[in-house]
Amino acid sequence: MLRPKIPTNPVPTGRVTPPVVVTPTAIVPGTHTPSTVPITAARSRPTVPLTLGTVLALVGGGTAVVLVVGAVLVSMLLAVAVTGASVALCAVILRSLLASETKRR
């Protein structure tokens, strides 16, 4: 009742051909003849002329990026400094409270 059923391999149908044996052949290097078609250089992308307006836009955009990144970094540094100062102040207050507690006993 609880025996597993093992599937049987099906018998191949049709014609069965034996495997074909491939014999290696010798490779003889030949002479390379250069092609007569001239090779054209790859086209370069067209350059954008730098006018006064584009130079001012690039300088303004670069300045804006530098100011924004600087403001973010300074605000992160300020947040770390304020957090450190508040933790130090809490440590000093706790130390003084614990010291006064031990003097009373």
Short mmCIF file of N, CA, C and O in Angstrom, two decimals:
data_model
loop_
_atom_site.label_atom_id
_atom_site.label_comp_id
_atom_site.label_asym_id
_atom_site.label_seq_id
_atom_site.Cartn_x
_atom_site.Cartn_y
_atom_site.Cartn_z
N MET A 1 0.82 -1.19 0.00
CA MET A 1 0.00 0.00 0.00
C MET A 1 0.87 1.26 0.00
O MET A 1 0.59 2.21 -0.71
N LEU A 2 1.93 1.29 0.80
CA LEU A 2 2.75 2.49 0.88
C LEU A 2 4.03 2.37 0.06
O LEU A 2 4.99 3.07 0.32
N ARG A 3 4.05 1.47 -0.91
CA ARG A 3 5.25 1.33 -1.73
C ARG A 3 5.28 2.44 -2.77
O ARG A 3 4.27 2.71 -3.44
N PRO A 4 6.45 3.07 -2.96
CA PRO A 4 6.52 4.12 -3.99
C PRO A 4 6.55 3.49 -5.38
O PRO A 4 7.09 2.41 -5.58
N LYS A 5 5.97 4.19 -6.31
CA LYS A 5 5.97 3.71 -7.69
C LYS A 5 7.16 4.35 -8.40
O LYS A 5 7.27 5.58 -8.48
N ILE A 6 8.06 3.53 -8.88
CA ILE A 6 9.23 4.01 -9.60
C ILE A 6 8.90 4.04 -11.07
O ILE A 6 8.51 3.01 -11.63
N PRO A 7 9.03 5.19 -11.71
CA PRO A 7 8.67 5.24 -13.13
C PRO A 7 9.70 4.48 -13.96
O PRO A 7 10.88 4.43 -13.65
N THR A 8 9.23 3.87 -15.00
CA THR A 8 10.11 3.14 -15.91
C THR A 8 10.50 4.07 -17.06
O THR A 8 9.73 4.92 -17.48
N ASN A 9 11.72 3.88 -17.56
CA ASN A 9 12.17 4.68 -18.69
C ASN A 9 11.43 4.22 -19.94
O ASN A 9 11.35 3.02 -20.21
N PRO A 10 10.94 5.16 -20.71
CA PRO A 10 10.22 4.74 -21.93
C PRO A 10 11.20 4.21 -22.97
O PRO A 10 12.35 4.61 -23.04
N VAL A 11 10.73 3.28 -23.75
CA VAL A 11 11.55 2.69 -24.81
C VAL A 11 11.57 3.68 -25.96
O VAL A 11 10.53 4.23 -26.34
N PRO A 12 12.76 3.98 -26.54
CA PRO A 12 12.80 4.93 -27.64
C PRO A 12 12.04 4.39 -28.84
O PRO A 12 12.08 3.20 -29.14
N THR A 13 11.34 5.28 -29.49
CA THR A 13 10.57 4.88 -30.67
C THR A 13 11.26 5.41 -31.91
O THR A 13 12.03 6.37 -31.87
N GLY A 14 11.02 4.83 -33.01
CA GLY A 14 11.59 5.28 -34.27
C GLY A 14 12.99 4.71 -34.47
O GLY A 14 13.43 3.79 -33.81
N ARG A 15 13.71 5.30 -35.41
CA ARG A 15 15.06 4.83 -35.72
C ARG A 15 16.05 5.39 -34.73
O ARG A 15 16.04 6.57 -34.39
N VAL A 16 16.92 4.57 -34.27
CA VAL A 16 17.98 4.98 -33.36
C VAL A 16 19.27 4.97 -34.15
O VAL A 16 19.68 3.94 -34.67
N THR A 17 19.94 6.14 -34.23
CA THR A 17 21.19 6.21 -34.99
C THR A 17 22.36 6.22 -34.02
O THR A 17 22.30 6.82 -32.95
N PRO A 18 23.44 5.55 -34.38
CA PRO A 18 24.61 5.53 -33.49
C PRO A 18 25.27 6.91 -33.50
O PRO A 18 25.12 7.68 -34.45
N PRO A 19 26.01 7.23 -32.44
CA PRO A 19 26.66 8.55 -32.40
C PRO A 19 27.73 8.66 -33.49
O PRO A 19 28.41 7.69 -33.82
N VAL A 20 27.85 9.85 -34.03
CA VAL A 20 28.80 10.09 -35.11
C VAL A 20 30.12 10.54 -34.50
O VAL A 20 30.15 11.41 -33.63
N VAL A 21 31.22 9.96 -34.95
CA VAL A 21 32.54 10.32 -34.47
C VAL A 21 33.12 11.37 -35.41
O VAL A 21 33.20 11.15 -36.62
N VAL A 22 33.52 12.51 -34.84
CA VAL A 22 34.09 13.59 -35.65
C VAL A 22 35.60 13.54 -35.52
O VAL A 22 36.15 13.53 -34.41
N THR A 23 36.27 13.46 -36.67
CA THR A 23 37.73 13.42 -36.64
C THR A 23 38.27 14.83 -36.84
O THR A 23 37.78 15.58 -37.68
N PRO A 24 39.27 15.22 -36.04
CA PRO A 24 39.81 16.58 -36.19
C PRO A 24 40.62 16.70 -37.46
O PRO A 24 41.26 15.75 -37.92
N THR A 25 40.61 17.89 -38.03
CA THR A 25 41.39 18.16 -39.24
C THR A 25 42.48 19.17 -38.89
O THR A 25 42.37 19.93 -37.94
N ALA A 26 43.53 19.16 -39.68
CA ALA A 26 44.64 20.07 -39.45
C ALA A 26 44.26 21.46 -39.95
O ALA A 26 43.64 21.62 -41.00
N ILE A 27 44.66 22.47 -39.20
CA ILE A 27 44.39 23.86 -39.56
C ILE A 27 45.67 24.44 -40.15
O ILE A 27 46.72 24.46 -39.50
N VAL A 28 45.58 24.91 -41.39
CA VAL A 28 46.74 25.48 -42.06
C VAL A 28 46.56 27.00 -42.08
O VAL A 28 45.57 27.51 -42.61
N PRO A 29 47.51 27.73 -41.47
CA PRO A 29 47.34 29.19 -41.47
C PRO A 29 47.54 29.74 -42.87
O PRO A 29 48.45 29.34 -43.59
N GLY A 30 46.70 30.65 -43.25
CA GLY A 30 46.80 31.26 -44.56
C GLY A 30 47.37 32.67 -44.46
O GLY A 30 47.61 33.20 -43.39
N THR A 31 47.60 33.28 -45.59
CA THR A 31 48.12 34.65 -45.60
C THR A 31 46.96 35.62 -45.55
O THR A 31 45.90 35.39 -46.14
N HIS A 32 47.17 36.70 -44.85
CA HIS A 32 46.13 37.71 -44.67
C HIS A 32 46.31 38.78 -45.73
O HIS A 32 47.38 39.38 -45.83
N THR A 33 45.28 39.00 -46.51
CA THR A 33 45.35 40.06 -47.51
C THR A 33 44.59 41.27 -47.00
O THR A 33 43.43 41.15 -46.60
N PRO A 34 45.22 42.43 -46.96
CA PRO A 34 44.51 43.61 -46.47
C PRO A 34 43.40 44.02 -47.43
O PRO A 34 43.53 43.84 -48.64
N SER A 35 42.33 44.52 -46.87
CA SER A 35 41.20 44.92 -47.70
C SER A 35 41.53 46.24 -48.40
O SER A 35 42.29 47.07 -47.91
N THR A 36 40.94 46.43 -49.55
CA THR A 36 41.20 47.64 -50.33
C THR A 36 40.24 48.77 -49.99
O THR A 36 40.40 49.88 -50.46
N VAL A 37 39.25 48.50 -49.13
CA VAL A 37 38.30 49.53 -48.74
C VAL A 37 38.94 50.40 -47.68
O VAL A 37 39.42 49.90 -46.66
N PRO A 38 38.99 51.73 -47.89
CA PRO A 38 39.60 52.59 -46.87
C PRO A 38 38.74 52.63 -45.61
O PRO A 38 37.52 52.64 -45.68
N ILE A 39 39.38 52.64 -44.47
CA ILE A 39 38.69 52.69 -43.19
C ILE A 39 38.46 54.14 -42.83
O ILE A 39 39.39 54.95 -42.77
N THR A 40 37.20 54.49 -42.61
CA THR A 40 36.88 55.87 -42.25
C THR A 40 36.93 56.02 -40.75
O THR A 40 36.58 55.11 -40.00
N ALA A 41 37.38 57.17 -40.29
CA ALA A 41 37.45 57.43 -38.85
C ALA A 41 36.04 57.59 -38.30
O ALA A 41 35.12 58.04 -38.99
N ALA A 42 35.87 57.21 -37.07
CA ALA A 42 34.56 57.33 -36.43
C ALA A 42 34.21 58.80 -36.28
O ALA A 42 35.05 59.63 -35.96
N ARG A 43 32.96 59.10 -36.51
CA ARG A 43 32.51 60.49 -36.40
C ARG A 43 32.51 60.91 -34.94
O ARG A 43 32.05 60.19 -34.07
N SER A 44 33.03 62.07 -34.70
CA SER A 44 33.01 62.60 -33.34
C SER A 44 31.72 63.37 -33.14
O SER A 44 31.09 63.83 -34.08
N ARG A 45 31.33 63.51 -31.90
CA ARG A 45 30.10 64.23 -31.59
C ARG A 45 30.32 65.71 -31.86
O ARG A 45 31.40 66.24 -31.64
N PRO A 46 29.30 66.38 -32.28
CA PRO A 46 29.46 67.82 -32.51
C PRO A 46 29.68 68.55 -31.19
O PRO A 46 29.08 68.23 -30.18
N THR A 47 30.56 69.52 -31.23
CA THR A 47 30.86 70.27 -30.01
C THR A 47 29.87 71.40 -29.86
O THR A 47 29.40 71.99 -30.83
N VAL A 48 29.55 71.72 -28.62
CA VAL A 48 28.64 72.81 -28.33
C VAL A 48 29.48 74.06 -28.15
O VAL A 48 30.39 74.08 -27.32
N PRO A 49 29.20 75.11 -28.88
CA PRO A 49 29.99 76.33 -28.71
C PRO A 49 29.70 76.98 -27.37
O PRO A 49 28.55 77.06 -26.93
N LEU A 50 30.75 77.41 -26.70
CA LEU A 50 30.59 78.06 -25.40
C LEU A 50 30.37 79.55 -25.61
O LEU A 50 31.27 80.28 -26.00
N THR A 51 29.16 79.96 -25.34
CA THR A 51 28.85 81.39 -25.42
C THR A 51 28.88 81.94 -24.01
O THR A 51 29.06 81.21 -23.02
N LEU A 52 28.70 83.23 -23.90
CA LEU A 52 28.71 83.87 -22.58
C LEU A 52 27.57 83.35 -21.71
O LEU A 52 27.73 83.13 -20.51
N GLY A 53 26.42 83.10 -22.33
CA GLY A 53 25.28 82.60 -21.57
C GLY A 53 25.50 81.20 -21.03
O GLY A 53 25.15 80.91 -19.87
N THR A 54 26.09 80.32 -21.84
CA THR A 54 26.33 78.96 -21.35
C THR A 54 27.41 78.93 -20.27
O THR A 54 27.31 78.16 -19.32
N VAL A 55 28.42 79.80 -20.40
CA VAL A 55 29.46 79.85 -19.37
C VAL A 55 28.86 80.35 -18.05
O VAL A 55 29.14 79.80 -16.97
N LEU A 56 28.02 81.37 -18.12
CA LEU A 56 27.39 81.89 -16.91
C LEU A 56 26.45 80.85 -16.29
O LEU A 56 26.37 80.73 -15.07
N ALA A 57 25.75 80.09 -17.13
CA ALA A 57 24.86 79.06 -16.60
C ALA A 57 25.65 77.96 -15.92
O ALA A 57 25.26 77.46 -14.84
N LEU A 58 26.78 77.55 -16.51
CA LEU A 58 27.61 76.52 -15.89
C LEU A 58 28.19 77.01 -14.56
O LEU A 58 28.21 76.27 -13.58
N VAL A 59 28.67 78.24 -14.53
CA VAL A 59 29.24 78.78 -13.29
C VAL A 59 28.15 78.92 -12.22
O VAL A 59 28.36 78.57 -11.05
N GLY A 60 26.99 79.40 -12.61
CA GLY A 60 25.88 79.54 -11.65
C GLY A 60 25.42 78.19 -11.11
O GLY A 60 25.17 78.04 -9.91
N GLY A 61 25.32 77.19 -12.00
CA GLY A 61 24.90 75.86 -11.55
C GLY A 61 25.93 75.22 -10.63
O GLY A 61 25.58 74.62 -9.62
N GLY A 62 27.21 75.38 -10.96
CA GLY A 62 28.26 74.84 -10.10
C GLY A 62 28.28 75.51 -8.74
O GLY A 62 28.45 74.85 -7.70
N THR A 63 28.09 76.82 -8.73
CA THR A 63 28.05 77.55 -7.46
C THR A 63 26.87 77.12 -6.61
O THR A 63 27.00 76.94 -5.39
N ALA A 64 25.72 76.91 -7.25
CA ALA A 64 24.54 76.48 -6.50
C ALA A 64 24.75 75.09 -5.90
O ALA A 64 24.39 74.84 -4.74
N VAL A 65 25.37 74.20 -6.66
CA VAL A 65 25.63 72.85 -6.14
C VAL A 65 26.58 72.90 -4.96
O VAL A 65 26.37 72.25 -3.92
N VAL A 66 27.63 73.70 -5.08
CA VAL A 66 28.61 73.81 -3.98
C VAL A 66 27.95 74.40 -2.74
O VAL A 66 28.17 73.92 -1.62
N LEU A 67 27.10 75.40 -2.91
CA LEU A 67 26.43 76.01 -1.75
C LEU A 67 25.45 75.05 -1.08
O LEU A 67 25.38 74.98 0.15
N VAL A 68 24.72 74.30 -1.88
CA VAL A 68 23.75 73.36 -1.29
C VAL A 68 24.48 72.24 -0.55
O VAL A 68 24.11 71.90 0.59
N VAL A 69 25.51 71.67 -1.17
CA VAL A 69 26.26 70.59 -0.51
C VAL A 69 26.94 71.12 0.75
O VAL A 69 26.94 70.45 1.80
N GLY A 70 27.48 72.32 0.70
CA GLY A 70 28.11 72.91 1.88
C GLY A 70 27.12 73.14 3.00
O GLY A 70 27.42 72.89 4.17
N ALA A 71 25.92 73.63 2.65
CA ALA A 71 24.90 73.86 3.68
C ALA A 71 24.47 72.56 4.33
O ALA A 71 24.28 72.49 5.56
N VAL A 72 24.33 71.51 3.55
CA VAL A 72 23.93 70.21 4.12
C VAL A 72 25.02 69.69 5.05
O VAL A 72 24.74 69.21 6.16
N LEU A 73 26.28 69.77 4.63
CA LEU A 73 27.37 69.27 5.47
C LEU A 73 27.51 70.08 6.75
O LEU A 73 27.74 69.51 7.83
N VAL A 74 27.39 71.40 6.66
CA VAL A 74 27.49 72.23 7.86
C VAL A 74 26.34 71.94 8.81
O VAL A 74 26.53 71.88 10.04
N SER A 75 25.13 71.75 8.28
CA SER A 75 24.01 71.45 9.17
C SER A 75 24.17 70.10 9.85
O SER A 75 23.82 69.93 11.03
N MET A 76 24.73 69.12 9.14
CA MET A 76 24.98 67.82 9.77
C MET A 76 26.04 67.94 10.86
O MET A 76 25.91 67.35 11.95
N LEU A 77 27.08 68.72 10.60
CA LEU A 77 28.12 68.93 11.62
C LEU A 77 27.55 69.66 12.83
O LEU A 77 27.88 69.32 13.97
N LEU A 78 26.69 70.63 12.59
CA LEU A 78 26.07 71.37 13.69
C LEU A 78 25.16 70.45 14.51
O LEU A 78 25.14 70.53 15.75
N ALA A 79 24.44 69.56 13.86
CA ALA A 79 23.58 68.63 14.58
C ALA A 79 24.40 67.70 15.46
O ALA A 79 24.04 67.42 16.61
N VAL A 80 25.54 67.22 14.96
CA VAL A 80 26.41 66.36 15.76
C VAL A 80 26.98 67.13 16.94
O VAL A 80 27.06 66.61 18.07
N ALA A 81 27.37 68.39 16.72
CA ALA A 81 27.94 69.19 17.81
C ALA A 81 26.91 69.47 18.89
O ALA A 81 27.21 69.38 20.09
N VAL A 82 25.69 69.79 18.51
CA VAL A 82 24.63 70.06 19.50
C VAL A 82 24.30 68.80 20.27
O VAL A 82 24.11 68.84 21.50
N THR A 83 24.23 67.68 19.60
CA THR A 83 23.94 66.42 20.29
C THR A 83 25.05 66.07 21.26
O THR A 83 24.78 65.66 22.41
N GLY A 84 26.30 66.24 20.86
CA GLY A 84 27.43 65.97 21.76
C GLY A 84 27.42 66.87 22.97
O GLY A 84 27.69 66.43 24.09
N ALA A 85 27.11 68.15 22.76
CA ALA A 85 27.08 69.10 23.88
C ALA A 85 25.95 68.75 24.86
O ALA A 85 26.13 68.82 26.09
N SER A 86 24.81 68.37 24.34
CA SER A 86 23.70 68.03 25.24
C SER A 86 23.99 66.74 26.01
O SER A 86 23.65 66.63 27.20
N VAL A 87 24.62 65.77 25.38
CA VAL A 87 24.98 64.54 26.08
C VAL A 87 26.02 64.84 27.16
O VAL A 87 25.94 64.31 28.29
N ALA A 88 26.98 65.71 26.86
CA ALA A 88 27.98 66.08 27.85
C ALA A 88 27.35 66.81 29.02
O ALA A 88 27.71 66.58 30.19
N LEU A 89 26.41 67.70 28.74
CA LEU A 89 25.72 68.42 29.81
C LEU A 89 24.92 67.47 30.70
O LEU A 89 24.94 67.59 31.94
N CYS A 90 24.25 66.51 30.08
CA CYS A 90 23.51 65.51 30.87
C CYS A 90 24.45 64.69 31.73
O CYS A 90 24.14 64.36 32.89
N ALA A 91 25.62 64.34 31.21
CA ALA A 91 26.59 63.57 31.98
C ALA A 91 27.08 64.36 33.17
O ALA A 91 27.23 63.81 34.29
N VAL A 92 27.34 65.67 33.00
CA VAL A 92 27.81 66.50 34.11
C VAL A 92 26.73 66.61 35.18
O VAL A 92 27.01 66.53 36.39
N ILE A 93 25.49 66.79 34.77
CA ILE A 93 24.39 66.92 35.74
C ILE A 93 24.20 65.61 36.50
O ILE A 93 24.04 65.61 37.74
N LEU A 94 24.23 64.49 35.80
CA LEU A 94 24.08 63.20 36.48
C LEU A 94 25.24 62.95 37.45
O LEU A 94 25.04 62.43 38.56
N ARG A 95 26.44 63.33 37.05
CA ARG A 95 27.59 63.14 37.93
C ARG A 95 27.47 63.97 39.20
O ARG A 95 27.75 63.50 40.31
N SER A 96 27.01 65.20 39.05
CA SER A 96 26.86 66.05 40.24
C SER A 96 25.74 65.54 41.14
O SER A 96 25.85 65.60 42.36
N LEU A 97 24.67 65.04 40.54
CA LEU A 97 23.58 64.49 41.36
C LEU A 97 24.03 63.24 42.12
O LEU A 97 23.71 63.07 43.30
N LEU A 98 24.78 62.38 41.44
CA LEU A 98 25.26 61.16 42.11
C LEU A 98 26.30 61.50 43.18
O LEU A 98 26.35 60.85 44.22
N ALA A 99 27.12 62.51 42.95
CA ALA A 99 28.14 62.90 43.94
C ALA A 99 27.48 63.50 45.17
O ALA A 99 27.89 63.24 46.30
N SER A 100 26.45 64.32 44.98
CA SER A 100 25.77 64.91 46.13
C SER A 100 24.98 63.84 46.89
O SER A 100 24.81 63.93 48.11
N GLU A 101 24.52 62.83 46.21
CA GLU A 101 23.81 61.73 46.86
C GLU A 101 24.73 60.95 47.77
O GLU A 101 24.35 60.56 48.89
N THR A 102 25.97 60.72 47.36
CA THR A 102 26.89 59.95 48.19
C THR A 102 27.40 60.79 49.36
O THR A 102 27.75 60.24 50.41
N LYS A 103 27.42 62.12 49.27
CA LYS A 103 27.87 62.97 50.38
C LYS A 103 26.83 63.03 51.49
O LYS A 103 27.15 63.22 52.64
N ARG A 104 25.57 62.89 51.16
CA ARG A 104 24.52 62.97 52.16
C ARG A 104 24.50 61.77 53.07
O ARG A 104 24.05 61.82 54.19
N ARG A 105 24.92 60.64 52.64
CA ARG A 105 24.85 59.43 53.44
C ARG A 105 25.94 59.34 54.42
O ARG A 105 26.90 59.72 54.64
#
